[in-house]
Amino acid sequence: MSKTITKCVECGSKDLVEFLDTMEHEENGKILVIENIPAMKCNQCGEVYYSSQASKYIDKQLATFRNEGFENAAKEVIKNKGITQEELGSMLNVTKQRANQILSDSNLDVQTMIKISKVINEPVEVLFKFRKIDKRDNKYYII
């Protein structure tokens, strides 16, 4: 965890342990089970703490669920490569605003995905993932 908590805000105990948490989130009558969330837990009172990294992981899982398994990781990859949205727009011959829209889109066509892959020199499967969503006991799991 990037910024580790050293004492429980609830009870003041310093007896904290790292663990992988599981949570359920209900949306539109469907329950998504999010597993393997990095967290800290107080052994005294049971309070659970999530880092900003864990919150981003949860948000990513929710977005993937809402998009029926489609995960657009292009924005993250492009940011890690140090490419700005303006530079991406120039590479794709579109405006900065359109580049931003593409990076947030959950309904891209294959040709756009391939074009992005070519201009930033990354495989399509690194930028765009298709995750299976498994239904078990009326709950949904991203595989």
mmCIF file with all atom_site columns, C-alpha atoms in Angstrom:
data_model
loop_
_atom_site.group_PDB
_atom_site.id
_atom_site.type_symbol
_atom_site.label_atom_id
_atom_site.label_alt_id
_atom_site.label_comp_id
_atom_site.label_asym_id
_atom_site.label_entity_id
_atom_site.label_seq_id
_atom_site.pdbx_PDB_ins_code
_atom_site.Cartn_x
_atom_site.Cartn_y
_atom_site.Cartn_z
_atom_site.occupancy
_atom_site.B_iso_or_equiv
_atom_site.pdbx_formal_charge
_atom_site.auth_seq_id
_atom_site.auth_comp_id
_atom_site.auth_asym_id
_atom_site.auth_atom_id
_atom_site.pdbx_PDB_model_num
ATOM 1   C CA . MET A 1 1   ? 0.000   0.000   0.000   1.00 0.00 ? 1   MET A CA 1
ATOM 2   C CA . SER A 1 2   ? 1.369   3.383   -0.948  1.00 0.00 ? 2   SER A CA 1
ATOM 3   C CA . LYS A 1 3   ? 0.472   5.345   2.184   1.00 0.00 ? 3   LYS A CA 1
ATOM 4   C CA . THR A 1 4   ? 0.255   2.860   5.017   1.00 0.00 ? 4   THR A CA 1
ATOM 5   C CA . ILE A 1 5   ? -1.937  3.682   7.969   1.00 0.00 ? 5   ILE A CA 1
ATOM 6   C CA . THR A 1 6   ? -0.130  3.074   11.269  1.00 0.00 ? 6   THR A CA 1
ATOM 7   C CA . LYS A 1 7   ? -2.991  3.207   13.763  1.00 0.00 ? 7   LYS A CA 1
ATOM 8   C CA . CYS A 1 8   ? -6.705  2.573   13.712  1.00 0.00 ? 8   CYS A CA 1
ATOM 9   C CA . VAL A 1 9   ? -8.743  5.759   13.494  1.00 0.00 ? 9   VAL A CA 1
ATOM 10  C CA . GLU A 1 10  ? -11.670 4.016   15.207  1.00 0.00 ? 10  GLU A CA 1
ATOM 11  C CA . CYS A 1 11  ? -10.034 2.514   18.326  1.00 0.00 ? 11  CYS A CA 1
ATOM 12  C CA . GLY A 1 12  ? -6.427  3.780   18.258  1.00 0.00 ? 12  GLY A CA 1
ATOM 13  C CA . SER A 1 13  ? -4.883  0.308   18.091  1.00 0.00 ? 13  SER A CA 1
ATOM 14  C CA . LYS A 1 14  ? -1.622  -0.186  16.214  1.00 0.00 ? 14  LYS A CA 1
ATOM 15  C CA . ASP A 1 15  ? -2.431  -3.862  15.621  1.00 0.00 ? 15  ASP A CA 1
ATOM 16  C CA . LEU A 1 16  ? -3.096  -3.565  11.869  1.00 0.00 ? 16  LEU A CA 1
ATOM 17  C CA . VAL A 1 17  ? -2.580  -6.241  9.237   1.00 0.00 ? 17  VAL A CA 1
ATOM 18  C CA . GLU A 1 18  ? -2.622  -6.231  5.429   1.00 0.00 ? 18  GLU A CA 1
ATOM 19  C CA . PHE A 1 19  ? -5.070  -8.581  3.758   1.00 0.00 ? 19  PHE A CA 1
ATOM 20  C CA . LEU A 1 20  ? -7.061  -9.062  0.545   1.00 0.00 ? 20  LEU A CA 1
ATOM 21  C CA . ASP A 1 21  ? -10.667 -8.067  1.069   1.00 0.00 ? 21  ASP A CA 1
ATOM 22  C CA . THR A 1 22  ? -13.832 -9.025  -0.793  1.00 0.00 ? 22  THR A CA 1
ATOM 23  C CA . MET A 1 23  ? -16.836 -6.756  -1.136  1.00 0.00 ? 23  MET A CA 1
ATOM 24  C CA . GLU A 1 24  ? -20.236 -6.902  -2.775  1.00 0.00 ? 24  GLU A CA 1
ATOM 25  C CA . HIS A 1 25  ? -21.719 -4.020  -4.732  1.00 0.00 ? 25  HIS A CA 1
ATOM 26  C CA . GLU A 1 26  ? -25.330 -3.939  -5.866  1.00 0.00 ? 26  GLU A CA 1
ATOM 27  C CA . GLU A 1 27  ? -26.220 -2.065  -9.014  1.00 0.00 ? 27  GLU A CA 1
ATOM 28  C CA . ASN A 1 28  ? -29.446 -2.271  -11.022 1.00 0.00 ? 28  ASN A CA 1
ATOM 29  C CA . GLY A 1 29  ? -30.513 -5.341  -9.070  1.00 0.00 ? 29  GLY A CA 1
ATOM 30  C CA . LYS A 1 30  ? -27.261 -7.193  -9.794  1.00 0.00 ? 30  LYS A CA 1
ATOM 31  C CA . ILE A 1 31  ? -24.632 -7.998  -7.173  1.00 0.00 ? 31  ILE A CA 1
ATOM 32  C CA . LEU A 1 32  ? -21.003 -7.743  -8.260  1.00 0.00 ? 32  LEU A CA 1
ATOM 33  C CA . VAL A 1 33  ? -18.475 -9.488  -6.024  1.00 0.00 ? 33  VAL A CA 1
ATOM 34  C CA . ILE A 1 34  ? -15.121 -7.693  -6.079  1.00 0.00 ? 34  ILE A CA 1
ATOM 35  C CA . GLU A 1 35  ? -12.307 -9.892  -4.814  1.00 0.00 ? 35  GLU A CA 1
ATOM 36  C CA . ASN A 1 36  ? -8.630  -9.390  -3.937  1.00 0.00 ? 36  ASN A CA 1
ATOM 37  C CA . ILE A 1 37  ? -8.893  -5.775  -2.790  1.00 0.00 ? 37  ILE A CA 1
ATOM 38  C CA . PRO A 1 38  ? -5.666  -4.783  -0.976  1.00 0.00 ? 38  PRO A CA 1
ATOM 39  C CA . ALA A 1 39  ? -6.640  -3.464  2.449   1.00 0.00 ? 39  ALA A CA 1
ATOM 40  C CA . MET A 1 40  ? -5.595  -2.962  6.081   1.00 0.00 ? 40  MET A CA 1
ATOM 41  C CA . LYS A 1 41  ? -7.636  -4.311  8.989   1.00 0.00 ? 41  LYS A CA 1
ATOM 42  C CA . CYS A 1 42  ? -7.526  -3.526  12.692  1.00 0.00 ? 42  CYS A CA 1
ATOM 43  C CA . ASN A 1 43  ? -7.223  -6.723  14.721  1.00 0.00 ? 43  ASN A CA 1
ATOM 44  C CA . GLN A 1 44  ? -8.861  -5.015  17.714  1.00 0.00 ? 44  GLN A CA 1
ATOM 45  C CA . CYS A 1 45  ? -12.094 -3.587  16.298  1.00 0.00 ? 45  CYS A CA 1
ATOM 46  C CA . GLY A 1 46  ? -12.178 -5.014  12.761  1.00 0.00 ? 46  GLY A CA 1
ATOM 47  C CA . GLU A 1 47  ? -12.187 -1.626  10.986  1.00 0.00 ? 47  GLU A CA 1
ATOM 48  C CA . VAL A 1 48  ? -11.061 -1.960  7.337   1.00 0.00 ? 48  VAL A CA 1
ATOM 49  C CA . TYR A 1 49  ? -9.069  0.664   5.435   1.00 0.00 ? 49  TYR A CA 1
ATOM 50  C CA . TYR A 1 50  ? -8.564  0.979   1.686   1.00 0.00 ? 50  TYR A CA 1
ATOM 51  C CA . SER A 1 51  ? -5.730  2.913   0.041   1.00 0.00 ? 51  SER A CA 1
ATOM 52  C CA . SER A 1 52  ? -6.271  5.152   -2.982  1.00 0.00 ? 52  SER A CA 1
ATOM 53  C CA . GLN A 1 53  ? -4.778  2.284   -5.040  1.00 0.00 ? 53  GLN A CA 1
ATOM 54  C CA . ALA A 1 54  ? -7.501  -0.044  -3.705  1.00 0.00 ? 54  ALA A CA 1
ATOM 55  C CA . SER A 1 55  ? -10.186 2.541   -4.488  1.00 0.00 ? 55  SER A CA 1
ATOM 56  C CA . LYS A 1 56  ? -8.920  2.779   -8.085  1.00 0.00 ? 56  LYS A CA 1
ATOM 57  C CA . TYR A 1 57  ? -9.014  -1.029  -8.333  1.00 0.00 ? 57  TYR A CA 1
ATOM 58  C CA . ILE A 1 58  ? -12.645 -1.043  -7.110  1.00 0.00 ? 58  ILE A CA 1
ATOM 59  C CA . ASP A 1 59  ? -13.591 1.715   -9.584  1.00 0.00 ? 59  ASP A CA 1
ATOM 60  C CA . LYS A 1 60  ? -11.931 -0.219  -12.419 1.00 0.00 ? 60  LYS A CA 1
ATOM 61  C CA . GLN A 1 61  ? -13.842 -3.394  -11.525 1.00 0.00 ? 61  GLN A CA 1
ATOM 62  C CA . LEU A 1 62  ? -17.129 -1.463  -11.423 1.00 0.00 ? 62  LEU A CA 1
ATOM 63  C CA . ALA A 1 63  ? -16.425 0.138   -14.814 1.00 0.00 ? 63  ALA A CA 1
ATOM 64  C CA . THR A 1 64  ? -15.610 -3.267  -16.316 1.00 0.00 ? 64  THR A CA 1
ATOM 65  C CA . PHE A 1 65  ? -18.853 -4.701  -14.900 1.00 0.00 ? 65  PHE A CA 1
ATOM 66  C CA . ARG A 1 66  ? -20.902 -1.763  -16.234 1.00 0.00 ? 66  ARG A CA 1
ATOM 67  C CA . ASN A 1 67  ? -19.276 -2.244  -19.648 1.00 0.00 ? 67  ASN A CA 1
ATOM 68  C CA . GLU A 1 68  ? -20.141 -5.949  -19.709 1.00 0.00 ? 68  GLU A CA 1
ATOM 69  C CA . GLY A 1 69  ? -16.526 -7.064  -19.434 1.00 0.00 ? 69  GLY A CA 1
ATOM 70  C CA . PHE A 1 70  ? -14.872 -4.464  -21.677 1.00 0.00 ? 70  PHE A CA 1
ATOM 71  C CA . GLU A 1 71  ? -11.876 -2.786  -20.056 1.00 0.00 ? 71  GLU A CA 1
ATOM 72  C CA . ASN A 1 72  ? -10.361 0.260   -21.750 1.00 0.00 ? 72  ASN A CA 1
ATOM 73  C CA . ALA A 1 73  ? -6.830  0.438   -20.292 1.00 0.00 ? 73  ALA A CA 1
ATOM 74  C CA . ALA A 1 74  ? -5.518  2.738   -23.046 1.00 0.00 ? 74  ALA A CA 1
ATOM 75  C CA . LYS A 1 75  ? -5.691  5.883   -20.901 1.00 0.00 ? 75  LYS A CA 1
ATOM 76  C CA . GLU A 1 76  ? -3.538  4.290   -18.196 1.00 0.00 ? 76  GLU A CA 1
ATOM 77  C CA . VAL A 1 77  ? -1.001  2.877   -20.685 1.00 0.00 ? 77  VAL A CA 1
ATOM 78  C CA . ILE A 1 78  ? -0.732  6.171   -22.574 1.00 0.00 ? 78  ILE A CA 1
ATOM 79  C CA . LYS A 1 79  ? -0.279  8.114   -19.335 1.00 0.00 ? 79  LYS A CA 1
ATOM 80  C CA . ASN A 1 80  ? 2.474   5.691   -18.229 1.00 0.00 ? 80  ASN A CA 1
ATOM 81  C CA . LYS A 1 81  ? 4.234   6.242   -21.573 1.00 0.00 ? 81  LYS A CA 1
ATOM 82  C CA . GLY A 1 82  ? 4.177   10.001  -20.982 1.00 0.00 ? 82  GLY A CA 1
ATOM 83  C CA . ILE A 1 83  ? 1.980   10.713  -24.009 1.00 0.00 ? 83  ILE A CA 1
ATOM 84  C CA . THR A 1 84  ? -0.409  13.638  -23.514 1.00 0.00 ? 84  THR A CA 1
ATOM 85  C CA . GLN A 1 85  ? -3.937  13.664  -24.894 1.00 0.00 ? 85  GLN A CA 1
ATOM 86  C CA . GLU A 1 86  ? -2.880  16.472  -27.208 1.00 0.00 ? 86  GLU A CA 1
ATOM 87  C CA . GLU A 1 87  ? 0.009   14.348  -28.532 1.00 0.00 ? 87  GLU A CA 1
ATOM 88  C CA . LEU A 1 88  ? -2.292  11.351  -28.949 1.00 0.00 ? 88  LEU A CA 1
ATOM 89  C CA . GLY A 1 89  ? -4.778  13.517  -30.817 1.00 0.00 ? 89  GLY A CA 1
ATOM 90  C CA . SER A 1 90  ? -2.011  14.645  -33.153 1.00 0.00 ? 90  SER A CA 1
ATOM 91  C CA . MET A 1 91  ? -0.875  11.045  -33.698 1.00 0.00 ? 91  MET A CA 1
ATOM 92  C CA . LEU A 1 92  ? -4.463  10.013  -34.530 1.00 0.00 ? 92  LEU A CA 1
ATOM 93  C CA . ASN A 1 93  ? -5.248  13.189  -36.537 1.00 0.00 ? 93  ASN A CA 1
ATOM 94  C CA . VAL A 1 94  ? -8.077  14.116  -34.173 1.00 0.00 ? 94  VAL A CA 1
ATOM 95  C CA . THR A 1 95  ? -8.598  16.898  -31.634 1.00 0.00 ? 95  THR A CA 1
ATOM 96  C CA . LYS A 1 96  ? -7.431  16.655  -28.039 1.00 0.00 ? 96  LYS A CA 1
ATOM 97  C CA . GLN A 1 97  ? -11.095 16.456  -27.009 1.00 0.00 ? 97  GLN A CA 1
ATOM 98  C CA . ARG A 1 98  ? -11.732 13.508  -29.338 1.00 0.00 ? 98  ARG A CA 1
ATOM 99  C CA . ALA A 1 99  ? -8.587  11.777  -28.038 1.00 0.00 ? 99  ALA A CA 1
ATOM 100 C CA . ASN A 1 100 ? -9.924  12.192  -24.482 1.00 0.00 ? 100 ASN A CA 1
ATOM 101 C CA . GLN A 1 101 ? -13.296 10.825  -25.569 1.00 0.00 ? 101 GLN A CA 1
ATOM 102 C CA . ILE A 1 102 ? -11.641 7.784   -27.179 1.00 0.00 ? 102 ILE A CA 1
ATOM 103 C CA . LEU A 1 103 ? -9.659  7.066   -23.995 1.00 0.00 ? 103 LEU A CA 1
ATOM 104 C CA . SER A 1 104 ? -12.863 7.067   -21.939 1.00 0.00 ? 104 SER A CA 1
ATOM 105 C CA . ASP A 1 105 ? -15.068 5.247   -24.438 1.00 0.00 ? 105 ASP A CA 1
ATOM 106 C CA . SER A 1 106 ? -16.490 1.853   -23.563 1.00 0.00 ? 106 SER A CA 1
ATOM 107 C CA . ASN A 1 107 ? -17.904 1.311   -27.029 1.00 0.00 ? 107 ASN A CA 1
ATOM 108 C CA . LEU A 1 108 ? -14.945 1.617   -29.412 1.00 0.00 ? 108 LEU A CA 1
ATOM 109 C CA . ASP A 1 109 ? -14.885 0.027   -32.823 1.00 0.00 ? 109 ASP A CA 1
ATOM 110 C CA . VAL A 1 110 ? -12.104 -2.417  -33.676 1.00 0.00 ? 110 VAL A CA 1
ATOM 111 C CA . GLN A 1 111 ? -10.537 -0.113  -36.269 1.00 0.00 ? 111 GLN A CA 1
ATOM 112 C CA . THR A 1 112 ? -10.067 2.644   -33.655 1.00 0.00 ? 112 THR A CA 1
ATOM 113 C CA . MET A 1 113 ? -8.529  0.157   -31.226 1.00 0.00 ? 113 MET A CA 1
ATOM 114 C CA . ILE A 1 114 ? -6.067  -1.039  -33.885 1.00 0.00 ? 114 ILE A CA 1
ATOM 115 C CA . LYS A 1 115 ? -5.183  2.539   -34.883 1.00 0.00 ? 115 LYS A CA 1
ATOM 116 C CA . ILE A 1 116 ? -4.392  3.479   -31.260 1.00 0.00 ? 116 ILE A CA 1
ATOM 117 C CA . SER A 1 117 ? -2.369  0.290   -30.872 1.00 0.00 ? 117 SER A CA 1
ATOM 118 C CA . LYS A 1 118 ? -0.264  1.140   -33.931 1.00 0.00 ? 118 LYS A CA 1
ATOM 119 C CA . VAL A 1 119 ? 0.387   4.809   -33.138 1.00 0.00 ? 119 VAL A CA 1
ATOM 120 C CA . ILE A 1 120 ? 1.565   4.137   -29.569 1.00 0.00 ? 120 ILE A CA 1
ATOM 121 C CA . ASN A 1 121 ? 3.251   0.831   -30.421 1.00 0.00 ? 121 ASN A CA 1
ATOM 122 C CA . GLU A 1 122 ? 1.406   -1.354  -27.911 1.00 0.00 ? 122 GLU A CA 1
ATOM 123 C CA . PRO A 1 123 ? -0.500  -4.589  -28.578 1.00 0.00 ? 123 PRO A CA 1
ATOM 124 C CA . VAL A 1 124 ? -4.285  -4.224  -28.752 1.00 0.00 ? 124 VAL A CA 1
ATOM 125 C CA . GLU A 1 125 ? -4.696  -6.782  -25.961 1.00 0.00 ? 125 GLU A CA 1
ATOM 126 C CA . VAL A 1 126 ? -2.647  -4.575  -23.596 1.00 0.00 ? 126 VAL A CA 1
ATOM 127 C CA . LEU A 1 127 ? -4.835  -1.532  -24.301 1.00 0.00 ? 127 LEU A CA 1
ATOM 128 C CA . PHE A 1 128 ? -8.234  -3.193  -24.465 1.00 0.00 ? 128 PHE A CA 1
ATOM 129 C CA . LYS A 1 129 ? -9.271  -6.256  -22.495 1.00 0.00 ? 129 LYS A CA 1
ATOM 130 C CA . PHE A 1 130 ? -12.384 -8.332  -22.659 1.00 0.00 ? 130 PHE A CA 1
ATOM 131 C CA . ARG A 1 131 ? -13.025 -9.936  -19.288 1.00 0.00 ? 131 ARG A CA 1
ATOM 132 C CA . LYS A 1 132 ? -15.472 -12.737 -18.676 1.00 0.00 ? 132 LYS A CA 1
ATOM 133 C CA . ILE A 1 133 ? -18.215 -12.062 -16.175 1.00 0.00 ? 133 ILE A CA 1
ATOM 134 C CA . ASP A 1 134 ? -19.303 -15.251 -14.458 1.00 0.00 ? 134 ASP A CA 1
ATOM 135 C CA . LYS A 1 135 ? -22.676 -15.601 -12.722 1.00 0.00 ? 135 LYS A CA 1
ATOM 136 C CA . ARG A 1 136 ? -22.726 -17.869 -9.679  1.00 0.00 ? 136 ARG A CA 1
ATOM 137 C CA . ASP A 1 137 ? -25.536 -18.063 -7.118  1.00 0.00 ? 137 ASP A CA 1
ATOM 138 C CA . ASN A 1 138 ? -27.111 -14.868 -8.539  1.00 0.00 ? 138 ASN A CA 1
ATOM 139 C CA . LYS A 1 139 ? -23.877 -12.937 -8.015  1.00 0.00 ? 139 LYS A CA 1
ATOM 140 C CA . TYR A 1 140 ? -21.448 -11.736 -10.668 1.00 0.00 ? 140 TYR A CA 1
ATOM 141 C CA . TYR A 1 141 ? -17.670 -12.224 -10.677 1.00 0.00 ? 141 TYR A CA 1
ATOM 142 C CA . ILE A 1 142 ? -15.145 -10.727 -13.085 1.00 0.00 ? 142 ILE A CA 1
ATOM 143 C CA . ILE A 1 143 ? -12.769 -13.456 -14.201 1.00 0.00 ? 143 ILE A CA 1
#
